[in-house]
Amino acid sequence: MDFVIVLALLAVVVVFVSAPFRRTPAAEGGPGAGAGAAAIDTRIAELDAAREAKYREIRDAELDHRTGKLSDADYEAIDGRLRADAIEILHRLDSISGR
């Protein structure tokens, strides 16, 4: 009989101690809960990375122009396209994240 009581107490302790490990993000109800929020967070991270990459391309083009690797006409064409791409990325970020 004592063995059954000890076993029951052990089961209660295991259930209590393991409760935090069994929680799902949706059950917590915090930011990022649910699959939809996770997909949005992923998309925002992708757009942030694309924005930073585009900014890097703009800086590289400016450096190439200053060092003479790009003519004025080539720089203007490339810079205009890169900045238009960056603006499009920023618009997408605004529409998704509500910034």
PDB file of C-alpha atoms in Angstrom:
ATOM      1  CA  MET A   1       0.000   0.000   0.000  1.00  0.00           C
ATOM      2  CA  ASP A   2       2.844   2.435   0.798  1.00  0.00           C
ATOM      3  CA  PHE A   3       4.327   1.719  -2.626  1.00  0.00           C
ATOM      4  CA  VAL A   4       1.106   2.889  -4.351  1.00  0.00           C
ATOM      5  CA  ILE A   5       1.060   6.157  -2.381  1.00  0.00           C
ATOM      6  CA  VAL A   6       4.713   6.854  -3.196  1.00  0.00           C
ATOM      7  CA  LEU A   7       4.078   6.052  -6.837  1.00  0.00           C
ATOM      8  CA  ALA A   8       1.048   8.391  -6.926  1.00  0.00           C
ATOM      9  CA  LEU A   9       3.024  11.216  -5.301  1.00  0.00           C
ATOM     10  CA  LEU A  10       5.854  10.685  -7.770  1.00  0.00           C
ATOM     11  CA  ALA A  11       3.396  10.908 -10.686  1.00  0.00           C
ATOM     12  CA  VAL A  12       1.952  14.172  -9.326  1.00  0.00           C
ATOM     13  CA  VAL A  13       5.446  15.648  -8.941  1.00  0.00           C
ATOM     14  CA  VAL A  14       6.416  14.618 -12.495  1.00  0.00           C
ATOM     15  CA  VAL A  15       3.257  16.185 -13.956  1.00  0.00           C
ATOM     16  CA  PHE A  16       3.779  19.397 -11.969  1.00  0.00           C
ATOM     17  CA  VAL A  17       7.486  19.738 -12.809  1.00  0.00           C
ATOM     18  CA  SER A  18       7.047  18.956 -16.509  1.00  0.00           C
ATOM     19  CA  ALA A  19       4.119  21.391 -17.054  1.00  0.00           C
ATOM     20  CA  PRO A  20       6.263  24.281 -18.392  1.00  0.00           C
ATOM     21  CA  PHE A  21       7.827  21.976 -20.974  1.00  0.00           C
ATOM     22  CA  ARG A  22       4.446  20.901 -22.301  1.00  0.00           C
ATOM     23  CA  ARG A  23       3.126  24.406 -23.018  1.00  0.00           C
ATOM     24  CA  THR A  24       2.660  25.495 -26.624  1.00  0.00           C
ATOM     25  CA  PRO A  25       3.202  29.074 -27.821  1.00  0.00           C
ATOM     26  CA  ALA A  26      -0.520  29.384 -28.611  1.00  0.00           C
ATOM     27  CA  ALA A  27      -1.403  28.390 -25.050  1.00  0.00           C
ATOM     28  CA  GLU A  28       0.834  31.108 -23.638  1.00  0.00           C
ATOM     29  CA  GLY A  29      -1.045  33.776 -25.587  1.00  0.00           C
ATOM     30  CA  GLY A  30       1.958  36.048 -25.871  1.00  0.00           C
ATOM     31  CA  PRO A  31       3.300  37.789 -28.949  1.00  0.00           C
ATOM     32  CA  GLY A  32       4.128  35.329 -31.640  1.00  0.00           C
ATOM     33  CA  ALA A  33       1.477  32.909 -30.443  1.00  0.00           C
ATOM     34  CA  GLY A  34      -0.012  30.778 -33.172  1.00  0.00           C
ATOM     35  CA  ALA A  35       1.121  29.830 -36.632  1.00  0.00           C
ATOM     36  CA  GLY A  36      -0.150  33.029 -38.273  1.00  0.00           C
ATOM     37  CA  ALA A  37       1.914  35.280 -36.040  1.00  0.00           C
ATOM     38  CA  ALA A  38       4.979  33.101 -36.562  1.00  0.00           C
ATOM     39  CA  ALA A  39       4.576  33.386 -40.335  1.00  0.00           C
ATOM     40  CA  ILE A  40       4.273  37.170 -40.066  1.00  0.00           C
ATOM     41  CA  ASP A  41       7.354  37.343 -37.826  1.00  0.00           C
ATOM     42  CA  THR A  42       9.281  35.262 -40.349  1.00  0.00           C
ATOM     43  CA  ARG A  43       8.172  37.483 -43.251  1.00  0.00           C
ATOM     44  CA  ILE A  44       9.165  40.634 -41.329  1.00  0.00           C
ATOM     45  CA  ALA A  45      12.596  39.135 -40.607  1.00  0.00           C
ATOM     46  CA  GLU A  46      13.031  38.285 -44.294  1.00  0.00           C
ATOM     47  CA  LEU A  47      12.055  41.811 -45.359  1.00  0.00           C
ATOM     48  CA  ASP A  48      14.382  43.344 -42.741  1.00  0.00           C
ATOM     49  CA  ALA A  49      17.235  41.271 -44.164  1.00  0.00           C
ATOM     50  CA  ALA A  50      16.309  42.292 -47.724  1.00  0.00           C
ATOM     51  CA  ARG A  51      16.207  45.950 -46.660  1.00  0.00           C
ATOM     52  CA  GLU A  52      19.669  45.746 -45.105  1.00  0.00           C
ATOM     53  CA  ALA A  53      21.030  43.982 -48.197  1.00  0.00           C
ATOM     54  CA  LYS A  54      19.556  46.667 -50.452  1.00  0.00           C
ATOM     55  CA  TYR A  55      21.078  49.417 -48.296  1.00  0.00           C
ATOM     56  CA  ARG A  56      24.429  47.644 -48.600  1.00  0.00           C
ATOM     57  CA  GLU A  57      24.054  47.557 -52.409  1.00  0.00           C
ATOM     58  CA  ILE A  58      23.307  51.301 -52.433  1.00  0.00           C
ATOM     59  CA  ARG A  59      26.416  52.010 -50.337  1.00  0.00           C
ATOM     60  CA  ASP A  60      28.519  49.796 -52.615  1.00  0.00           C
ATOM     61  CA  ALA A  61      27.257  51.633 -55.707  1.00  0.00           C
ATOM     62  CA  GLU A  62      28.051  54.982 -54.081  1.00  0.00           C
ATOM     63  CA  LEU A  63      31.564  53.783 -53.278  1.00  0.00           C
ATOM     64  CA  ASP A  64      32.059  52.477 -56.818  1.00  0.00           C
ATOM     65  CA  HIS A  65      30.949  55.853 -58.189  1.00  0.00           C
ATOM     66  CA  ARG A  66      33.265  57.789 -55.884  1.00  0.00           C
ATOM     67  CA  THR A  67      36.235  55.589 -56.786  1.00  0.00           C
ATOM     68  CA  GLY A  68      35.545  55.926 -60.506  1.00  0.00           C
ATOM     69  CA  LYS A  69      34.398  52.371 -61.168  1.00  0.00           C
ATOM     70  CA  LEU A  70      30.988  53.673 -62.293  1.00  0.00           C
ATOM     71  CA  SER A  71      30.352  56.570 -64.657  1.00  0.00           C
ATOM     72  CA  ASP A  72      27.820  59.228 -63.694  1.00  0.00           C
ATOM     73  CA  ALA A  73      25.219  57.819 -66.096  1.00  0.00           C
ATOM     74  CA  ASP A  74      25.699  54.237 -64.911  1.00  0.00           C
ATOM     75  CA  TYR A  75      25.559  55.319 -61.270  1.00  0.00           C
ATOM     76  CA  GLU A  76      22.341  57.265 -61.770  1.00  0.00           C
ATOM     77  CA  ALA A  77      20.673  54.288 -63.461  1.00  0.00           C
ATOM     78  CA  ILE A  78      21.830  51.782 -60.866  1.00  0.00           C
ATOM     79  CA  ASP A  79      21.126  54.088 -57.924  1.00  0.00           C
ATOM     80  CA  GLY A  80      17.605  54.842 -59.134  1.00  0.00           C
ATOM     81  CA  ARG A  81      16.779  51.147 -59.499  1.00  0.00           C
ATOM     82  CA  LEU A  82      18.284  50.238 -56.118  1.00  0.00           C
ATOM     83  CA  ARG A  83      16.435  53.028 -54.322  1.00  0.00           C
ATOM     84  CA  ALA A  84      13.153  52.055 -56.001  1.00  0.00           C
ATOM     85  CA  ASP A  85      13.698  48.478 -54.814  1.00  0.00           C
ATOM     86  CA  ALA A  86      14.442  49.714 -51.286  1.00  0.00           C
ATOM     87  CA  ILE A  87      11.276  51.810 -51.249  1.00  0.00           C
ATOM     88  CA  GLU A  88       9.231  48.797 -52.345  1.00  0.00           C
ATOM     89  CA  ILE A  89      10.705  46.720 -49.521  1.00  0.00           C
ATOM     90  CA  LEU A  90       9.903  49.493 -47.036  1.00  0.00           C
ATOM     91  CA  HIS A  91       6.295  49.660 -48.284  1.00  0.00           C
ATOM     92  CA  ARG A  92       5.935  45.895 -47.844  1.00  0.00           C
ATOM     93  CA  LEU A  93       7.354  46.132 -44.326  1.00  0.00           C
ATOM     94  CA  ASP A  94       4.925  48.927 -43.496  1.00  0.00           C
ATOM     95  CA  SER A  95       1.945  46.979 -44.758  1.00  0.00           C
ATOM     96  CA  ILE A  96       2.840  43.837 -42.820  1.00  0.00           C
ATOM     97  CA  SER A  97       4.084  45.264 -39.559  1.00  0.00           C
ATOM     98  CA  GLY A  98       1.996  48.422 -39.334  1.00  0.00           C
ATOM     99  CA  ARG A  99       5.083  50.556 -38.786  1.00  0.00           C
TER     100      ARG A  99
END
